[in-house]
CSV table of C-alpha atoms and ligand atoms in Angstrom, one decimal:
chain,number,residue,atom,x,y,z
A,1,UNK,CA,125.4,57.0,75.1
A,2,UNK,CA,129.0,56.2,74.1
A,3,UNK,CA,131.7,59.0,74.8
A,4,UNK,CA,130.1,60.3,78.1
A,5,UNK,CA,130.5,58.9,81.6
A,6,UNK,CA,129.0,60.1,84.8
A,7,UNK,CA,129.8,60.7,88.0
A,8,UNK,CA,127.2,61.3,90.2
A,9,UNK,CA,128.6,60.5,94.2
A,10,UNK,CA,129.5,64.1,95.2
A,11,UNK,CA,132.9,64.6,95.0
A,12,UNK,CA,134.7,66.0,98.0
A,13,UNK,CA,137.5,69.2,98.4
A,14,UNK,CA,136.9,70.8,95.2
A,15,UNK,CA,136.7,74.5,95.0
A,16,UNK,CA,137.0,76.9,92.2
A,17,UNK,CA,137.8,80.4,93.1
A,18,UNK,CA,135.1,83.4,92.2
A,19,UNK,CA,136.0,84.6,89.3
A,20,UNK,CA,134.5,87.6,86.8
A,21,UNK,CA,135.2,85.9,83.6
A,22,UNK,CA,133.1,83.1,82.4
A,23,UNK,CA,136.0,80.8,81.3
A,24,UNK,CA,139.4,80.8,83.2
A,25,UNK,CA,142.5,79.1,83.2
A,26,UNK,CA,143.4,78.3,86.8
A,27,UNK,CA,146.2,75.7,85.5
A,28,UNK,CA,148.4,74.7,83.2
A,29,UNK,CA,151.0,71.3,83.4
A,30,UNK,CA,152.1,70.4,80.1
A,31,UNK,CA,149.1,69.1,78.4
A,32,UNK,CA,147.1,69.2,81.1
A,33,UNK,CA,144.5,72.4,81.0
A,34,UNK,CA,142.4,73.0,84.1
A,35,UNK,CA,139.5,75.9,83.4
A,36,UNK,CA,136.7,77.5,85.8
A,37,UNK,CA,133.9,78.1,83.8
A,38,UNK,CA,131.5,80.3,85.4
A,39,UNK,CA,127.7,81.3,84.0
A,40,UNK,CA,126.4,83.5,85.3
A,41,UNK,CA,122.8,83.6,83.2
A,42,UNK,CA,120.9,80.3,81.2
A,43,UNK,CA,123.3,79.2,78.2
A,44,UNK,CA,123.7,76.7,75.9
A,45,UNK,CA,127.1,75.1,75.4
A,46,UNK,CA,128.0,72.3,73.1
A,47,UNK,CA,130.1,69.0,73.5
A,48,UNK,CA,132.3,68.6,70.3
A,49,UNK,CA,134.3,65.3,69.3
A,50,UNK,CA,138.2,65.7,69.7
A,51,UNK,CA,140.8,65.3,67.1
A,52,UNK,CA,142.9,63.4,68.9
A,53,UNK,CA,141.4,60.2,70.0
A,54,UNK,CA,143.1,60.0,73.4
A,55,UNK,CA,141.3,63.2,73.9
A,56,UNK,CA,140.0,63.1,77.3
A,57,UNK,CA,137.9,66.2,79.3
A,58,UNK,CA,136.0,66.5,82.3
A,59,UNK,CA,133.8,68.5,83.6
A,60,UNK,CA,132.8,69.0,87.6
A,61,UNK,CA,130.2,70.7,88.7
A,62,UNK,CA,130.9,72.8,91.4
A,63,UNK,CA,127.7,75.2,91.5
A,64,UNK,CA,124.7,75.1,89.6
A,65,UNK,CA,123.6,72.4,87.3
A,66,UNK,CA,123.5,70.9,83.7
A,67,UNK,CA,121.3,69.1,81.5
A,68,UNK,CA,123.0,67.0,78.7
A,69,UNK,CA,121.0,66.5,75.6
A,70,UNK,CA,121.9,62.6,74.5
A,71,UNK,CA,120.3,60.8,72.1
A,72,UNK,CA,118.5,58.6,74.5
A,73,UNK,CA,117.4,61.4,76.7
A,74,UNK,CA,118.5,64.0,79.1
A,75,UNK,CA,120.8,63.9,81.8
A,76,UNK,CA,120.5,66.5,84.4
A,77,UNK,CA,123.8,66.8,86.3
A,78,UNK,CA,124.0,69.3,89.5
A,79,UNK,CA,126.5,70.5,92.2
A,80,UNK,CA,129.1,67.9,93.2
A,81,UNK,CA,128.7,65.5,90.4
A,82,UNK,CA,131.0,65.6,87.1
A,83,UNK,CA,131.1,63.9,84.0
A,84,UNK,CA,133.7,62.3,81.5
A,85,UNK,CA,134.1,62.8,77.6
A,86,UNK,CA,136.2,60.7,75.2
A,87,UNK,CA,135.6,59.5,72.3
A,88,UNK,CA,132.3,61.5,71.5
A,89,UNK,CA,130.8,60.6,68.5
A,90,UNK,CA,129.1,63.6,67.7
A,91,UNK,CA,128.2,67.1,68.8
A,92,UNK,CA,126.3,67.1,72.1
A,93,UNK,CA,124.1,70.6,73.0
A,94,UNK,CA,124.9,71.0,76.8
A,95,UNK,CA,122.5,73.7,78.8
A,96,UNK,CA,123.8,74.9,81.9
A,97,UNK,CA,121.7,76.5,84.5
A,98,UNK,CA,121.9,80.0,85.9
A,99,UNK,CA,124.4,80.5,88.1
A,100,UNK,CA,126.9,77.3,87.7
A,101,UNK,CA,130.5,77.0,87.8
A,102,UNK,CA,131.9,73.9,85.8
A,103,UNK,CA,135.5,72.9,86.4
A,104,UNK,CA,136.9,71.6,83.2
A,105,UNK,CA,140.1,69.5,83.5
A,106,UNK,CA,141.5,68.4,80.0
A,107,UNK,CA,144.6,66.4,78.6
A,108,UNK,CA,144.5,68.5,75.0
A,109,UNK,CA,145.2,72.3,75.4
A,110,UNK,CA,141.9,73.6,74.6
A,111,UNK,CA,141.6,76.9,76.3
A,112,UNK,CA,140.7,78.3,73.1
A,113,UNK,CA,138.0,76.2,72.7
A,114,UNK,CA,136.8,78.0,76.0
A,115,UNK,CA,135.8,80.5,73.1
A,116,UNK,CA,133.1,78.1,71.3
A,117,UNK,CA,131.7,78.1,74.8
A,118,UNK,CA,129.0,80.6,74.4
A,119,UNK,CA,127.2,80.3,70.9
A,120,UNK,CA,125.9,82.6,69.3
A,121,UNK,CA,122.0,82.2,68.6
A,122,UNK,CA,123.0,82.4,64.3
A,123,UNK,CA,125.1,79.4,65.2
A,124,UNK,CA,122.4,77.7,66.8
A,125,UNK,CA,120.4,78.4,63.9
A,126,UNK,CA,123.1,76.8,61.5
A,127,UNK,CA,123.8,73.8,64.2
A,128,UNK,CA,119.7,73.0,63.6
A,129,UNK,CA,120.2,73.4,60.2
A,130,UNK,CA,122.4,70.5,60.1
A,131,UNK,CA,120.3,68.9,62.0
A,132,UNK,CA,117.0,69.4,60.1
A,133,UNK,CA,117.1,71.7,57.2
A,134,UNK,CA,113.3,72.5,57.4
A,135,UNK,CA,113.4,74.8,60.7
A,136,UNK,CA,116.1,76.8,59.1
A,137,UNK,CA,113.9,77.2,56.5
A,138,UNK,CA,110.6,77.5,58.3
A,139,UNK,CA,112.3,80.4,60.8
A,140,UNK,CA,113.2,82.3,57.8
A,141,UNK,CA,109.2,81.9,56.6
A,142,UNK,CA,107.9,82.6,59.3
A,143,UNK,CA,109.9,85.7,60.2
A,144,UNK,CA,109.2,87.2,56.6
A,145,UNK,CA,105.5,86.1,57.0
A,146,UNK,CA,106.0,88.0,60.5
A,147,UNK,CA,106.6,91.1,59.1
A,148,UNK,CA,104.6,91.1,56.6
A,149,UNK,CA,101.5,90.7,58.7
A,150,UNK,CA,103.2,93.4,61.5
A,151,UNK,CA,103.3,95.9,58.8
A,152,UNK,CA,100.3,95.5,57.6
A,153,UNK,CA,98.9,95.8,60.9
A,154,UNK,CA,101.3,98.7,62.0
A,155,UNK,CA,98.5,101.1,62.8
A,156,UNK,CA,96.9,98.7,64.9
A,157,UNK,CA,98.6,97.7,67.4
A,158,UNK,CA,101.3,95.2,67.7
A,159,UNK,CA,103.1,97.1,70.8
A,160,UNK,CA,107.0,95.7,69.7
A,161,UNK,CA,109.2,97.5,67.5
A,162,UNK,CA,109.5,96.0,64.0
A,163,UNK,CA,113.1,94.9,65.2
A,164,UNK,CA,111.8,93.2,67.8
A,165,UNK,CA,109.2,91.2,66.5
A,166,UNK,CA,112.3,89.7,63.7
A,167,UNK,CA,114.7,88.6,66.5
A,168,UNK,CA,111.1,86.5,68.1
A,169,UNK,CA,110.3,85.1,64.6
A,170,UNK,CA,113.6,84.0,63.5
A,171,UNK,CA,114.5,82.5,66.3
A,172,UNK,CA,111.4,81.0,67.5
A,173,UNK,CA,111.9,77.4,67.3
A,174,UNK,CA,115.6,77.5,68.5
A,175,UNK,CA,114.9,75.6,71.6
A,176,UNK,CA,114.3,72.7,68.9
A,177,UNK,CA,118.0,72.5,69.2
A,178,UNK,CA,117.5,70.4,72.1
A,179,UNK,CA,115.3,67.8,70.4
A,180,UNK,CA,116.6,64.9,68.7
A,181,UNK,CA,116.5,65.0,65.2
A,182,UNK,CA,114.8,61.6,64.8
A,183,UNK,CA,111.8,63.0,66.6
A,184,UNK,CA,112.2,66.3,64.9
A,185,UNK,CA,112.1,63.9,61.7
A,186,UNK,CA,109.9,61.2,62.7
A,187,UNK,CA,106.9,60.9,60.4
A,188,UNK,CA,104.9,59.1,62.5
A,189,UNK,CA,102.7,59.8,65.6
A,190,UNK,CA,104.9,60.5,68.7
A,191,UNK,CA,105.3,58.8,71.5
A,192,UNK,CA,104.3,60.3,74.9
A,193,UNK,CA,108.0,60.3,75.6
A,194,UNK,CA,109.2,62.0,72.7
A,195,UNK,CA,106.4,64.2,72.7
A,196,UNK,CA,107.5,66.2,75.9
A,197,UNK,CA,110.9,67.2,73.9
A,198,UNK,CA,108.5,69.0,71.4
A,199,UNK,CA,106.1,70.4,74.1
A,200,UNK,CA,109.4,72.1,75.7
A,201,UNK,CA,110.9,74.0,72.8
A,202,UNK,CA,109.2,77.2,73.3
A,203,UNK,CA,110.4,77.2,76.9
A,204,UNK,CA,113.7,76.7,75.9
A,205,UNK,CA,113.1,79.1,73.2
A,206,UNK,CA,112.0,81.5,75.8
A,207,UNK,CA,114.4,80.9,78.0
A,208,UNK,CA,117.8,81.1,75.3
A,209,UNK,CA,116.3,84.4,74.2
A,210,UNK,CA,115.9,85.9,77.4
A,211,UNK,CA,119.4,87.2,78.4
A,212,UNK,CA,120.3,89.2,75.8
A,213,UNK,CA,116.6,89.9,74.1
A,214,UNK,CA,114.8,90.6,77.5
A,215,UNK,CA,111.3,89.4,78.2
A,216,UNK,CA,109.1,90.7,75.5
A,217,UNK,CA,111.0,89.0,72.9
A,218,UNK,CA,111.6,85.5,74.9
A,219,UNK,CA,107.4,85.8,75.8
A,220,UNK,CA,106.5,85.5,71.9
A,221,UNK,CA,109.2,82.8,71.5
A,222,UNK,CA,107.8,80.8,74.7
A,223,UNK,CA,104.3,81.5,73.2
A,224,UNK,CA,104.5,80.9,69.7
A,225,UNK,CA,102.1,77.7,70.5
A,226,UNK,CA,99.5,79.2,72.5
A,227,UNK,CA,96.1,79.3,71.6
A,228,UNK,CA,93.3,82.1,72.0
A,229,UNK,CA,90.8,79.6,73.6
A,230,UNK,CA,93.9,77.6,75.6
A,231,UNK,CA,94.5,74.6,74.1
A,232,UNK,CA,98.2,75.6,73.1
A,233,UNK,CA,101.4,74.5,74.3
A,234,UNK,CA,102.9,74.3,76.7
A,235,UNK,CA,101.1,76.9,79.3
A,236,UNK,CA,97.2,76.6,77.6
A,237,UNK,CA,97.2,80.8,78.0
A,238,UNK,CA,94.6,81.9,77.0
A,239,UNK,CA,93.6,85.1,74.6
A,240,UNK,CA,93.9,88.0,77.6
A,241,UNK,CA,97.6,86.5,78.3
A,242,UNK,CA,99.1,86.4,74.8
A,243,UNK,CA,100.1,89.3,73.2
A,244,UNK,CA,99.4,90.5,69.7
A,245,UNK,CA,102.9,90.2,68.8
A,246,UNK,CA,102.7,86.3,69.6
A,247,UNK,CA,99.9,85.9,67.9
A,248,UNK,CA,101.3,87.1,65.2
A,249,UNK,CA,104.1,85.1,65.0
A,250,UNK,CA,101.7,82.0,66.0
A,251,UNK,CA,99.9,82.8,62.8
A,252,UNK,CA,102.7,83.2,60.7
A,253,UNK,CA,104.5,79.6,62.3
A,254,UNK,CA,100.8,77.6,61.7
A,255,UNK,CA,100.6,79.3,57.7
A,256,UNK,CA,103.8,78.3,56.9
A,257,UNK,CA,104.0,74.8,58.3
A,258,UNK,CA,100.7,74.1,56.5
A,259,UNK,CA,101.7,75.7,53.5
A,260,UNK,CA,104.9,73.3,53.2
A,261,UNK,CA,105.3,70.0,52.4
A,262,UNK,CA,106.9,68.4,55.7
A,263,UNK,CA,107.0,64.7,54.6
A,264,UNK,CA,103.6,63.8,56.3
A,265,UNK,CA,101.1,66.4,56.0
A,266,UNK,CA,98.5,68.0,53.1
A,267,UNK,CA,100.1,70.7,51.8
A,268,UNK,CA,97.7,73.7,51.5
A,269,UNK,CA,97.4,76.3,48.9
A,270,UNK,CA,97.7,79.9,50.7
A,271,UNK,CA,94.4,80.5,49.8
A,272,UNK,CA,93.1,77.1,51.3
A,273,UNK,CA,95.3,77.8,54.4
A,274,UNK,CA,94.2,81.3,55.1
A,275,UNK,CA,90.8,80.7,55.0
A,276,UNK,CA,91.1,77.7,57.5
A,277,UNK,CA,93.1,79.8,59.7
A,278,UNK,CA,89.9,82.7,59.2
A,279,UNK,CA,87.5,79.4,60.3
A,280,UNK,CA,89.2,79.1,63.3
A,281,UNK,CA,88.9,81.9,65.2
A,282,UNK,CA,88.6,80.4,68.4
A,283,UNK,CA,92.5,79.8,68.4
A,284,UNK,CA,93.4,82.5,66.1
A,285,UNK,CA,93.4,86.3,66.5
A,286,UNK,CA,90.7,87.4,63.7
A,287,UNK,CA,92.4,90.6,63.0
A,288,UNK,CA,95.2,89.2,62.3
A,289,UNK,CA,94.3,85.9,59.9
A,290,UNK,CA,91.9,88.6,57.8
A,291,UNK,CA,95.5,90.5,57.2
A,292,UNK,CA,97.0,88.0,56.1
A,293,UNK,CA,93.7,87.1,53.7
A,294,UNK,CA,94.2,90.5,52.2
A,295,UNK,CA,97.9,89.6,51.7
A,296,UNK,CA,97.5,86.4,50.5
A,297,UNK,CA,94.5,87.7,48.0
A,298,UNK,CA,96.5,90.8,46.5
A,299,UNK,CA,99.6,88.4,45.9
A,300,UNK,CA,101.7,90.4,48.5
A,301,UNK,CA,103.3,86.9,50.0
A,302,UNK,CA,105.5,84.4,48.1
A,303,UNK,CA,106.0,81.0,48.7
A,304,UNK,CA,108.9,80.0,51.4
A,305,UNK,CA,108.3,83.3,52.7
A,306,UNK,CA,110.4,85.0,50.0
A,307,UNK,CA,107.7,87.7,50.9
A,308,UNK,CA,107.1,90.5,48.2
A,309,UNK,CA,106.7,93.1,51.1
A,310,UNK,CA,108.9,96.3,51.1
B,401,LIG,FE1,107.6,75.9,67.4
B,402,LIG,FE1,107.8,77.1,64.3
């Protein structure tokens, strides 16, 4: 991919010193910034083209590891090896293992740009959005479907706060980040290659949720494709090792994505779509497809999940 060049013989005689902060400056010559960034948890980081096209950064990986998302696949980088960006095109999602310390060496001051180092999971939302305006739209569905179908069920059992559950719906399908929009867009079959990218996105989801949500929110994420009898995605659980809470959101992800036009699919009535969901019980919790029957059949959920739920 133009803009990015590795490295990959291990460098020699670089050390970073330890450092509490995840981003600082060690140096600073004129231009010339050189930053330790330190991570000490699973983040996402992005890539972004310069202004100035004599822009020039590089990264060396002193601990840890990386995995660059390109266009034409990953890269995974790890301890010793470094990469080169000019001229970057576009923005490039970069996910950096627990753990790693980068050194960044750059010829435009961009210590501030240390900020945009950590995104925020709304950001990541909004990046995805660019990228494909239908999971922005389908996390917003399927969180209000969510809730709908948790308070409905409220006296039976989903063992999550109502808080809880919202963070896991909304943000469900952020790992998608990390897929290429032309597969997230493609409207034919996939290919075996690019179907791994989707298989992964509830792991990643999983695994972006994790250190500031904890496990009970990343575990619905990571199993939002699961299936009762186990032939979900991407661990085949099965019924005793997915939680209600899960389910729910499994429901509410499979009603909305059959209940919208995504280029290449029947688009179901709610009706039409509950009851299939009802017919197959063998992947989907009954309890909670019969609730969202009685919602769809007393006109308690709106199209695009603009629910009509207090
Ligand atoms: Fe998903
Ligand atoms: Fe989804």
């Amino acid at each position: 991919m133009d803009g990015i060049r590795f490295n990959r013989r291990a460098a020699e005689g670089a050390s970073a010193a330890e450092s509490e902060t995840s981003a600082q400056l060690l140096t600073k010559q004129g231009d010339f910034e050189v930053v330790l960034h330190r991570i000490t948890g699973e983040s996402v980081a992005w890539l972004y083209p310069a202004s100035d096209p004599a822009a020039m950064e590089y990264f060396f990986i002193h601990k840890g590891g990386v995995d660059l998302v390109l266009d034409d696949g990953v890269v995974s980088l790890g301890a010793g090896e470094s990469f080169t960006v000019s001229g970057l095109k576009h923005d490039v999602p970069v996910k950096m293992l627990k753990d790693s310390e980068l050194v960044y060496v750059t010829n435009c001051p961009a210590f501030e740009a240390a900020e945009h180092f950590d995104v925020s999971l709304k950001e990541l939302l909004a990046r995805i959005d660019e990228k494909d305006h239908y999971t922005t739209r389908h996390s917003k569905a399927v969180l209000q479907y969510s809730l709908a179908l948790y308070d409905a069920m409220k006296d039976r059992g989903p063992d999550i706060p109502r808080d809880d559950l919202a963070i896991a719906a909304l943000f469900h399908d952020v790992g998608k980040c990390f897929v290429p929009v032309e597969i997230l867009q493609k409207p034919d079959r996939l290919e075996h290659a690019e179907m791994r990218y989707i298989l992964r996105h509830p792991v990643d989801s999983g695994r972006m949720l994790l250190p500031n949500f904890g496990e009970q929110i990343a575990e619905i994420a990571r199993n939002h494709h699961e299936r009762l009898d186990g032939s979900g995605y991407p661990r085949g659980l099965r019924a005793e090792d997915i939680s209600l809470s899960s389910q729910i959101v499994a429901v509410a992800d499979v009603f909305d994505a059959m209940t919208t036009d995504r280029g290449y699919n029947t688009v179901k009535g709610f009706f039409e779509a509950a009851e299939e969901l009802i017919a197959l019980s063998h992947q989907f919790d009954k309890r909670i497809t019969s609730v969202l029957m009685q919602l769809v059949s007393s006109g308690s959920l709106e199209e695009g999940g603009a629910a009509a739920h207090e």
